[in-house]
mmCIF file of C-alpha atoms in Angstrom:
data_model
loop_
_atom_site.group_PDB
_atom_site.id
_atom_site.type_symbol
_atom_site.label_atom_id
_atom_site.label_comp_id
_atom_site.label_asym_id
_atom_site.label_seq_id
_atom_site.Cartn_x
_atom_site.Cartn_y
_atom_site.Cartn_z
ATOM 1 C CA MET A 1 0.366 -51.112 55.135
ATOM 2 C CA LYS A 2 1.988 -47.680 55.352
ATOM 3 C CA VAL A 3 5.634 -47.020 54.396
ATOM 4 C CA LEU A 4 7.850 -44.075 55.341
ATOM 5 C CA ALA A 5 10.775 -43.788 52.907
ATOM 6 C CA ASN A 6 12.602 -41.281 55.053
ATOM 7 C CA ASP A 7 15.791 -41.149 52.994
ATOM 8 C CA GLY A 8 13.946 -41.419 49.688
ATOM 9 C CA ILE A 9 13.085 -44.205 47.272
ATOM 10 C CA SER A 10 13.223 -44.437 43.498
ATOM 11 C CA LYS A 11 10.119 -43.778 41.419
ATOM 12 C CA ALA A 12 10.158 -47.381 40.249
ATOM 13 C CA GLY A 13 10.123 -48.617 43.830
ATOM 14 C CA GLU A 14 7.389 -46.155 44.775
ATOM 15 C CA ASN A 15 5.232 -47.238 41.840
ATOM 16 C CA ALA A 16 5.689 -50.926 42.669
ATOM 17 C CA LEU A 17 4.486 -50.325 46.224
ATOM 18 C CA LYS A 18 1.505 -48.259 45.111
ATOM 19 C CA GLU A 19 0.478 -50.898 42.559
ATOM 20 C CA ALA A 20 0.437 -53.421 45.413
ATOM 21 C CA GLY A 21 -1.947 -51.186 47.349
ATOM 22 C CA ILE A 22 0.686 -50.023 49.806
ATOM 23 C CA GLU A 23 0.627 -46.384 50.905
ATOM 24 C CA ILE A 24 3.981 -44.629 50.737
ATOM 25 C CA LEU A 25 4.964 -41.442 52.547
ATOM 26 C CA ASP A 26 7.944 -39.720 50.960
ATOM 27 C CA ASN A 27 8.359 -37.164 53.754
ATOM 28 C CA ARG A 28 11.865 -36.296 54.898
ATOM 29 C CA VAL A 29 11.608 -36.232 58.693
ATOM 30 C CA ALA A 30 14.477 -34.936 60.837
ATOM 31 C CA GLN A 31 16.021 -37.558 63.109
ATOM 32 C CA ASP A 32 14.653 -35.898 66.265
ATOM 33 C CA HIS A 33 11.090 -36.079 64.931
ATOM 34 C CA VAL A 34 11.070 -39.548 63.348
ATOM 35 C CA ILE A 35 9.580 -41.300 66.387
ATOM 36 C CA ASN A 36 6.614 -38.922 66.646
ATOM 37 C CA PHE A 37 5.999 -39.028 62.896
ATOM 38 C CA ILE A 38 5.971 -42.832 62.835
ATOM 39 C CA ASN A 39 3.534 -43.047 65.741
ATOM 40 C CA ASP A 40 1.301 -40.176 64.637
ATOM 41 C CA ASN A 41 0.948 -41.610 61.134
ATOM 42 C CA ASN A 42 0.731 -45.317 62.056
ATOM 43 C CA VAL A 43 3.773 -46.194 59.954
ATOM 44 C CA ASP A 44 4.349 -49.943 59.503
ATOM 45 C CA VAL A 45 7.553 -49.826 57.457
ATOM 46 C CA LEU A 46 10.546 -47.496 57.854
ATOM 47 C CA LEU A 47 12.947 -47.315 54.895
ATOM 48 C CA VAL A 48 16.323 -45.601 55.310
ATOM 49 C CA ARG A 49 19.662 -45.278 53.598
ATOM 50 C CA SER A 50 22.629 -43.825 55.471
ATOM 51 C CA VAL A 51 21.119 -40.636 56.945
ATOM 52 C CA THR A 52 18.415 -41.866 59.310
ATOM 53 C CA LYS A 53 19.603 -43.854 62.337
ATOM 54 C CA VAL A 54 17.398 -46.643 63.696
ATOM 55 C CA ARG A 55 18.628 -47.282 67.219
ATOM 56 C CA GLN A 56 17.160 -49.102 70.200
ATOM 57 C CA GLU A 57 15.441 -45.963 71.455
ATOM 58 C CA LEU A 58 13.474 -45.546 68.229
ATOM 59 C CA ILE A 59 12.627 -49.244 68.060
ATOM 60 C CA ASP A 60 11.286 -49.228 71.632
ATOM 61 C CA ALA A 61 9.312 -46.020 71.055
ATOM 62 C CA CYS A 62 7.622 -47.292 67.863
ATOM 63 C CA PRO A 63 5.854 -50.571 68.745
ATOM 64 C CA GLY A 64 3.829 -50.432 65.524
ATOM 65 C CA LEU A 65 6.853 -50.902 63.268
ATOM 66 C CA LYS A 66 6.802 -54.210 61.425
ATOM 67 C CA ILE A 67 9.635 -53.788 58.899
ATOM 68 C CA ILE A 68 12.837 -51.751 58.781
ATOM 69 C CA GLY A 69 14.529 -51.552 55.374
ATOM 70 C CA ARG A 70 17.982 -50.297 54.430
ATOM 71 C CA GLY A 71 18.535 -49.229 50.836
ATOM 72 C CA GLY A 72 22.079 -50.518 50.391
ATOM 73 C CA ILE A 73 24.475 -53.034 51.877
ATOM 74 C CA GLY A 74 25.793 -51.805 55.230
ATOM 75 C CA MET A 75 23.438 -51.961 58.208
ATOM 76 C CA ASP A 76 25.597 -50.094 60.719
ATOM 77 C CA ASN A 77 22.985 -47.330 61.148
ATOM 78 C CA ILE A 78 20.411 -49.889 62.329
ATOM 79 C CA ASP A 79 20.404 -51.928 65.566
ATOM 80 C CA VAL A 80 19.589 -55.020 63.545
ATOM 81 C CA GLU A 81 19.696 -57.737 66.174
ATOM 82 C CA TYR A 82 17.698 -55.684 68.655
ATOM 83 C CA ALA A 83 15.033 -54.997 66.033
ATOM 84 C CA LYS A 84 14.805 -58.706 65.219
ATOM 85 C CA SER A 85 14.507 -59.519 68.917
ATOM 86 C CA LYS A 86 11.391 -57.322 68.957
ATOM 87 C CA GLY A 87 9.854 -59.246 66.079
ATOM 88 C CA ILE A 88 10.634 -56.618 63.433
ATOM 89 C CA LYS A 89 11.725 -57.812 59.996
ATOM 90 C CA VAL A 90 14.946 -56.156 58.809
ATOM 91 C CA ILE A 91 15.691 -56.098 55.084
ATOM 92 C CA ASN A 92 18.345 -54.574 52.829
ATOM 93 C CA THR A 93 19.580 -54.685 49.228
ATOM 94 C CA PRO A 94 23.056 -56.231 49.394
ATOM 95 C CA THR A 95 23.797 -56.394 45.664
ATOM 96 C CA ALA A 96 21.780 -53.589 44.058
ATOM 97 C CA SER A 97 24.520 -50.939 44.171
ATOM 98 C CA SER A 98 27.566 -53.198 43.765
ATOM 99 C CA LYS A 99 28.251 -52.341 40.126
ATOM 100 C CA SER A 100 27.934 -48.610 40.788
ATOM 101 C CA VAL A 101 30.423 -48.744 43.660
ATOM 102 C CA ALA A 102 32.842 -50.857 41.625
ATOM 103 C CA GLU A 103 32.715 -48.426 38.705
ATOM 104 C CA LEU A 104 33.480 -45.543 41.082
ATOM 105 C CA VAL A 105 36.518 -47.470 42.341
ATOM 106 C CA PHE A 106 37.922 -47.548 38.825
ATOM 107 C CA GLY A 107 36.877 -43.981 38.132
ATOM 108 C CA HIS A 108 39.174 -43.036 40.991
ATOM 109 C CA PHE A 109 41.942 -45.462 39.977
ATOM 110 C CA ILE A 110 42.072 -44.095 36.440
ATOM 111 C CA SER A 111 41.825 -40.534 37.710
ATOM 112 C CA LEU A 112 44.799 -41.126 40.014
ATOM 113 C CA ALA A 113 46.929 -43.057 37.523
ATOM 114 C CA ARG A 114 46.408 -40.387 34.834
ATOM 115 C CA PHE A 115 46.437 -37.344 37.174
ATOM 116 C CA LEU A 116 42.922 -36.400 36.057
ATOM 117 C CA HIS A 117 41.902 -35.298 39.553
ATOM 118 C CA GLU A 118 44.777 -32.821 39.629
ATOM 119 C CA SER A 119 44.681 -31.657 36.009
ATOM 120 C CA ASN A 120 40.950 -30.960 36.322
ATOM 121 C CA ARG A 121 41.727 -28.585 39.184
ATOM 122 C CA LEU A 122 44.669 -26.878 37.521
ATOM 123 C CA MET A 123 43.647 -26.563 33.872
ATOM 124 C CA PRO A 124 41.020 -23.848 34.505
ATOM 125 C CA LEU A 125 43.557 -21.921 36.592
ATOM 126 C CA GLU A 126 46.818 -22.430 34.709
ATOM 127 C CA GLY A 127 45.950 -24.093 31.414
ATOM 128 C CA ASP A 128 46.607 -20.952 29.422
ATOM 129 C CA THR A 129 49.923 -20.139 31.127
ATOM 130 C CA HIS A 130 51.510 -23.465 32.143
ATOM 131 C CA PHE A 131 50.126 -25.866 29.541
ATOM 132 C CA SER A 132 53.496 -27.338 28.512
ATOM 133 C CA ALA A 133 54.705 -27.687 32.098
ATOM 134 C CA MET A 134 51.554 -29.531 33.111
ATOM 135 C CA LYS A 135 51.744 -31.746 30.040
ATOM 136 C CA LYS A 136 55.242 -32.789 31.065
ATOM 137 C CA SER A 137 54.299 -33.256 34.726
ATOM 138 C CA PHE A 138 51.214 -35.331 34.020
ATOM 139 C CA SER A 139 52.943 -37.552 31.447
ATOM 140 C CA ASN A 140 54.465 -39.684 34.203
ATOM 141 C CA ALA A 141 51.275 -41.784 34.263
ATOM 142 C CA TYR A 142 50.449 -45.488 34.279
ATOM 143 C CA GLU A 143 48.191 -47.980 32.541
ATOM 144 C CA LEU A 144 46.157 -50.323 34.695
ATOM 145 C CA SER A 145 46.515 -53.211 32.254
ATOM 146 C CA GLY A 146 49.147 -55.692 33.430
ATOM 147 C CA LYS A 147 49.253 -54.285 36.955
ATOM 148 C CA THR A 148 48.215 -56.228 40.052
ATOM 149 C CA LEU A 149 44.857 -55.324 41.569
ATOM 150 C CA GLY A 150 44.576 -56.140 45.253
ATOM 151 C CA VAL A 151 41.002 -56.334 46.570
ATOM 152 C CA ILE A 152 40.331 -56.424 50.317
ATOM 153 C CA GLY A 153 36.976 -58.142 50.735
ATOM 154 C CA PHE A 154 35.233 -60.761 48.612
ATOM 155 C CA GLY A 155 31.597 -59.686 48.916
ATOM 156 C CA SER A 156 29.351 -58.497 46.118
ATOM 157 C CA ILE A 157 31.197 -55.179 45.651
ATOM 158 C CA GLY A 158 34.620 -56.805 45.831
ATOM 159 C CA GLN A 159 33.555 -59.289 43.192
ATOM 160 C CA GLU A 160 32.373 -56.522 40.864
ATOM 161 C CA VAL A 161 35.693 -54.702 41.368
ATOM 162 C CA ILE A 162 37.524 -57.912 40.452
ATOM 163 C CA LYS A 163 35.450 -58.331 37.287
ATOM 164 C CA ILE A 164 36.307 -54.842 36.059
ATOM 165 C CA GLY A 165 39.978 -55.423 36.863
ATOM 166 C CA ILE A 166 39.985 -58.648 34.857
ATOM 167 C CA ALA A 167 38.247 -56.906 31.942
ATOM 168 C CA LEU A 168 41.007 -54.276 31.975
ATOM 169 C CA GLY A 169 43.711 -56.949 31.815
ATOM 170 C CA MET A 170 44.858 -56.699 35.422
ATOM 171 C CA LYS A 171 46.213 -59.496 37.567
ATOM 172 C CA VAL A 172 44.038 -60.051 40.630
ATOM 173 C CA THR A 173 44.719 -60.959 44.246
ATOM 174 C CA VAL A 174 42.086 -60.981 46.990
ATOM 175 C CA LEU A 175 42.512 -60.713 50.765
ATOM 176 C CA THR A 176 40.005 -62.271 53.178
ATOM 177 C CA ARG A 177 40.144 -63.508 56.779
ATOM 178 C CA SER A 178 40.072 -67.111 55.553
ATOM 179 C CA PRO A 179 40.910 -68.358 52.037
ATOM 180 C CA LYS A 180 37.863 -69.006 49.877
ATOM 181 C CA THR A 181 37.184 -69.755 46.227
ATOM 182 C CA GLU A 182 34.526 -68.146 44.060
ATOM 183 C CA VAL A 183 33.661 -68.582 40.386
ATOM 184 C CA LEU A 184 32.960 -65.156 38.887
ATOM 185 C CA THR A 185 31.086 -64.771 35.610
ATOM 186 C CA LEU A 186 31.851 -61.816 33.362
ATOM 187 C CA ASN A 187 28.877 -61.159 31.106
ATOM 188 C CA PHE A 188 29.430 -59.385 27.804
ATOM 189 C CA PHE A 189 27.256 -58.306 24.883
ATOM 190 C CA ASN A 190 25.448 -60.783 22.622
ATOM 191 C CA GLY A 191 25.073 -63.248 25.506
ATOM 192 C CA GLN A 192 28.783 -63.997 25.708
ATOM 193 C CA SER A 193 30.353 -64.750 29.094
ATOM 194 C CA VAL A 194 33.601 -65.950 30.633
ATOM 195 C CA ASN A 195 34.089 -67.680 34.004
ATOM 196 C CA PHE A 196 37.064 -67.055 36.273
ATOM 197 C CA GLU A 197 37.894 -69.077 39.379
ATOM 198 C CA ILE A 198 39.407 -66.822 42.034
ATOM 199 C CA THR A 199 40.882 -68.022 45.334
ATOM 200 C CA SER A 200 41.552 -65.469 48.052
ATOM 201 C CA THR A 201 44.435 -65.416 50.509
ATOM 202 C CA ASN A 202 44.706 -64.530 54.191
ATOM 203 C CA ASP A 203 48.408 -63.702 53.872
ATOM 204 C CA MET A 204 48.335 -59.927 54.402
ATOM 205 C CA ASP A 205 52.084 -59.475 53.921
ATOM 206 C CA ALA A 206 52.190 -61.219 50.536
ATOM 207 C CA PHE A 207 49.036 -59.409 49.442
ATOM 208 C CA LEU A 208 50.446 -55.969 50.255
ATOM 209 C CA LYS A 209 53.807 -56.749 48.690
ATOM 210 C CA ASP A 210 52.270 -57.692 45.323
ATOM 211 C CA ALA A 211 49.515 -55.108 44.824
ATOM 212 C CA ASP A 212 49.968 -52.044 42.587
ATOM 213 C CA PHE A 213 46.371 -50.893 43.109
ATOM 214 C CA ILE A 214 44.433 -51.662 46.304
ATOM 215 C CA SER A 215 40.647 -51.415 46.660
ATOM 216 C CA ILE A 216 39.077 -51.686 50.123
ATOM 217 C CA ASN A 217 35.607 -53.247 49.979
ATOM 218 C CA THR A 218 34.744 -54.450 53.477
ATOM 219 C CA PRO A 219 31.985 -53.823 56.025
ATOM 220 C CA LYS A 220 32.560 -51.312 58.829
ATOM 221 C CA THR A 221 35.349 -52.368 61.201
ATOM 222 C CA ASN A 222 36.157 -51.525 64.809
ATOM 223 C CA GLU A 223 39.817 -50.919 64.014
ATOM 224 C CA TYR A 224 41.949 -49.925 61.055
ATOM 225 C CA ILE A 225 42.590 -52.522 58.372
ATOM 226 C CA ILE A 226 45.285 -50.275 56.889
ATOM 227 C CA ASP A 227 47.625 -48.486 59.296
ATOM 228 C CA THR A 228 51.369 -47.883 59.613
ATOM 229 C CA PRO A 229 52.454 -51.577 59.645
ATOM 230 C CA GLN A 230 50.422 -52.268 56.498
ATOM 231 C CA PHE A 231 51.611 -49.156 54.654
ATOM 232 C CA GLU A 232 55.218 -50.093 55.375
ATOM 233 C CA LYS A 233 54.773 -53.458 53.645
ATOM 234 C CA MET A 234 53.234 -52.040 50.467
ATOM 235 C CA LYS A 235 54.995 -51.506 47.166
ATOM 236 C CA ASP A 236 56.486 -48.082 46.611
ATOM 237 C CA GLY A 237 54.122 -46.066 44.422
ATOM 238 C CA VAL A 238 50.958 -47.964 45.335
ATOM 239 C CA TYR A 239 47.490 -46.529 44.656
ATOM 240 C CA ILE A 240 44.662 -47.046 47.168
ATOM 241 C CA VAL A 241 40.896 -46.479 46.941
ATOM 242 C CA ASN A 242 38.519 -46.708 49.904
ATOM 243 C CA THR A 243 34.802 -46.909 49.093
ATOM 244 C CA ALA A 244 34.024 -49.113 52.109
ATOM 245 C CA ARG A 245 33.541 -47.174 55.335
ATOM 246 C CA GLY A 246 35.372 -44.418 57.154
ATOM 247 C CA GLY A 247 37.649 -45.903 59.779
ATOM 248 C CA VAL A 248 39.018 -48.855 57.810
ATOM 249 C CA ILE A 249 42.096 -46.817 56.850
ATOM 250 C CA ASN A 250 44.023 -44.433 59.095
ATOM 251 C CA GLU A 251 43.649 -41.115 57.274
ATOM 252 C CA VAL A 252 46.403 -39.324 59.201
ATOM 253 C CA THR A 253 48.871 -42.102 58.458
ATOM 254 C CA LEU A 254 47.735 -42.150 54.832
ATOM 255 C CA ILE A 255 48.779 -38.514 54.439
ATOM 256 C CA ASP A 256 52.174 -39.321 55.988
ATOM 257 C CA PHE A 257 52.825 -42.113 53.505
ATOM 258 C CA ILE A 258 51.653 -39.996 50.579
ATOM 259 C CA GLU A 259 54.128 -37.305 51.604
ATOM 260 C CA SER A 260 56.922 -39.876 51.947
ATOM 261 C CA GLY A 261 56.230 -41.163 48.422
ATOM 262 C CA LYS A 262 55.293 -44.686 49.482
ATOM 263 C CA VAL A 263 51.711 -44.066 48.325
ATOM 264 C CA ALA A 264 51.550 -42.472 44.869
ATOM 265 C CA GLY A 265 47.921 -41.508 45.255
ATOM 266 C CA ALA A 266 44.753 -42.416 47.086
ATOM 267 C CA ALA A 267 41.022 -41.898 46.735
ATOM 268 C CA LEU A 268 38.424 -41.623 49.467
ATOM 269 C CA ASP A 269 34.668 -41.803 49.007
ATOM 270 C CA VAL A 270 34.136 -42.351 52.744
ATOM 271 C CA PHE A 271 35.698 -40.586 55.711
ATOM 272 C CA GLU A 272 36.269 -41.044 59.419
ATOM 273 C CA ASN A 273 34.637 -37.693 60.095
ATOM 274 C CA GLU A 274 31.529 -37.571 57.908
ATOM 275 C CA PRO A 275 30.004 -35.263 56.851
ATOM 276 C CA SER A 276 32.934 -32.964 57.704
ATOM 277 C CA PRO A 277 36.162 -34.514 56.366
ATOM 278 C CA GLU A 278 39.413 -33.162 57.771
ATOM 279 C CA LEU A 279 40.837 -30.180 55.869
ATOM 280 C CA PRO A 280 44.275 -31.797 55.223
ATOM 281 C CA LEU A 281 42.470 -34.496 53.251
ATOM 282 C CA LEU A 282 40.422 -32.026 51.249
ATOM 283 C CA MET A 283 43.476 -29.958 50.332
ATOM 284 C CA ASN A 284 45.924 -32.746 49.459
ATOM 285 C CA PRO A 285 46.580 -32.828 45.678
ATOM 286 C CA ALA A 286 47.466 -36.538 45.776
ATOM 287 C CA LEU A 287 43.954 -37.424 46.865
ATOM 288 C CA SER A 288 40.975 -38.002 44.583
ATOM 289 C CA LEU A 289 37.824 -37.353 46.611
ATOM 290 C CA SER A 290 34.081 -37.897 46.368
ATOM 291 C CA PRO A 291 31.316 -37.289 48.958
ATOM 292 C CA HIS A 292 30.194 -40.863 49.765
ATOM 293 C CA VAL A 293 28.446 -41.432 46.451
ATOM 294 C CA GLY A 294 29.526 -45.004 45.708
ATOM 295 C CA GLY A 295 26.017 -46.364 45.260
ATOM 296 C CA ASN A 296 24.409 -43.106 44.228
ATOM 297 C CA THR A 297 23.641 -43.647 40.569
ATOM 298 C CA VAL A 298 20.254 -43.548 38.882
ATOM 299 C CA ASP A 299 20.709 -47.217 37.980
ATOM 300 C CA ALA A 300 21.542 -48.331 41.518
ATOM 301 C CA GLN A 301 18.707 -46.327 43.060
ATOM 302 C CA GLU A 302 16.235 -47.904 40.638
ATOM 303 C CA LYS A 303 17.438 -51.394 41.591
ATOM 304 C CA ILE A 304 17.391 -50.556 45.312
ATOM 305 C CA GLY A 305 13.837 -49.204 45.172
ATOM 306 C CA ILE A 306 12.524 -52.186 43.231
ATOM 307 C CA GLU A 307 14.276 -54.726 45.493
ATOM 308 C CA LEU A 308 12.943 -53.078 48.653
ATOM 309 C CA ALA A 309 9.442 -52.935 47.192
ATOM 310 C CA GLU A 310 9.538 -56.601 46.188
ATOM 311 C CA GLN A 311 10.647 -57.655 49.684
ATOM 312 C CA ILE A 312 7.962 -55.543 51.382
ATOM 313 C CA ILE A 313 5.235 -56.896 49.092
ATOM 314 C CA LYS A 314 6.393 -60.459 49.768
ATOM 315 C CA LEU A 315 6.396 -59.914 53.540
ATOM 316 C CA GLN A 316 2.959 -58.344 53.374
ATOM 317 C CA LYS A 317 1.585 -61.389 51.540
ATOM 318 C CA GLU A 318 3.169 -63.733 54.089
ATOM 319 C CA THR A 319 1.569 -61.756 56.910
ATOM 320 C CA ILE A 320 -1.855 -61.924 55.294
ATOM 321 C CA ARG A 321 -1.564 -65.703 54.963
#
């Protein structure tokens, strides 16, 4: 079996595949040349992350493909159902990067609540001349403890966000299409753990009214989850972080509500126009920004590589049988 990891794979994942006798090609092939490369090199398995697109055209043009793997959760860059209809196995790693994304959510929340995103920009420029003024300006900050964390989405990332919120002493409310109950286990050092039973709500109005900090953790949507009607129902001074997908929040409207004071601050790791976010977003001092790096930690990449390798090895064994 021959594997093309076109968007990369961790060393641990690569080693696991090699130990199983699977050949791995770590070439980075441009989208326009992927089809020819797969066919010319008799590739059986195509592994991607978010860069390479696996659409119907590629699937039809590469009849030798047996497995398509996505390193991560979202599968919106793959025509999954069409691939399955052609007998191709489609795999992903739905939980491997959840902790990394959740930690980024709180990196942004703390940065916003303590003005770290802004002070980090200004201190090198004005720290020697306006130190006292900045100290006064950035003292109007907030603790997260005791505040209400609103999480949109109850998947693996949403659950990790909830766990961190609980650990920080926050109250938690969760919004889903239909109410559901999950028991979440917080694991601590020395084998200690605590269980929390969390029941979500589908009452958007009540959810928005209560939340001080809102984290969006949903799959890609065809329309905005957060737009003008939702902003209008939020608390004054709310903080929002989107690490889900571009297009779940109306970015133009977000700027309007930041300027009106309704939204105290927001963070975006994903954008409607990737990889070229709109300039008004990039220049707004009330925004904390990162370039779609939610799951991009050494730890997450190691887990992703190992999980993909394990699934490929298992499928190979099943095929041999």
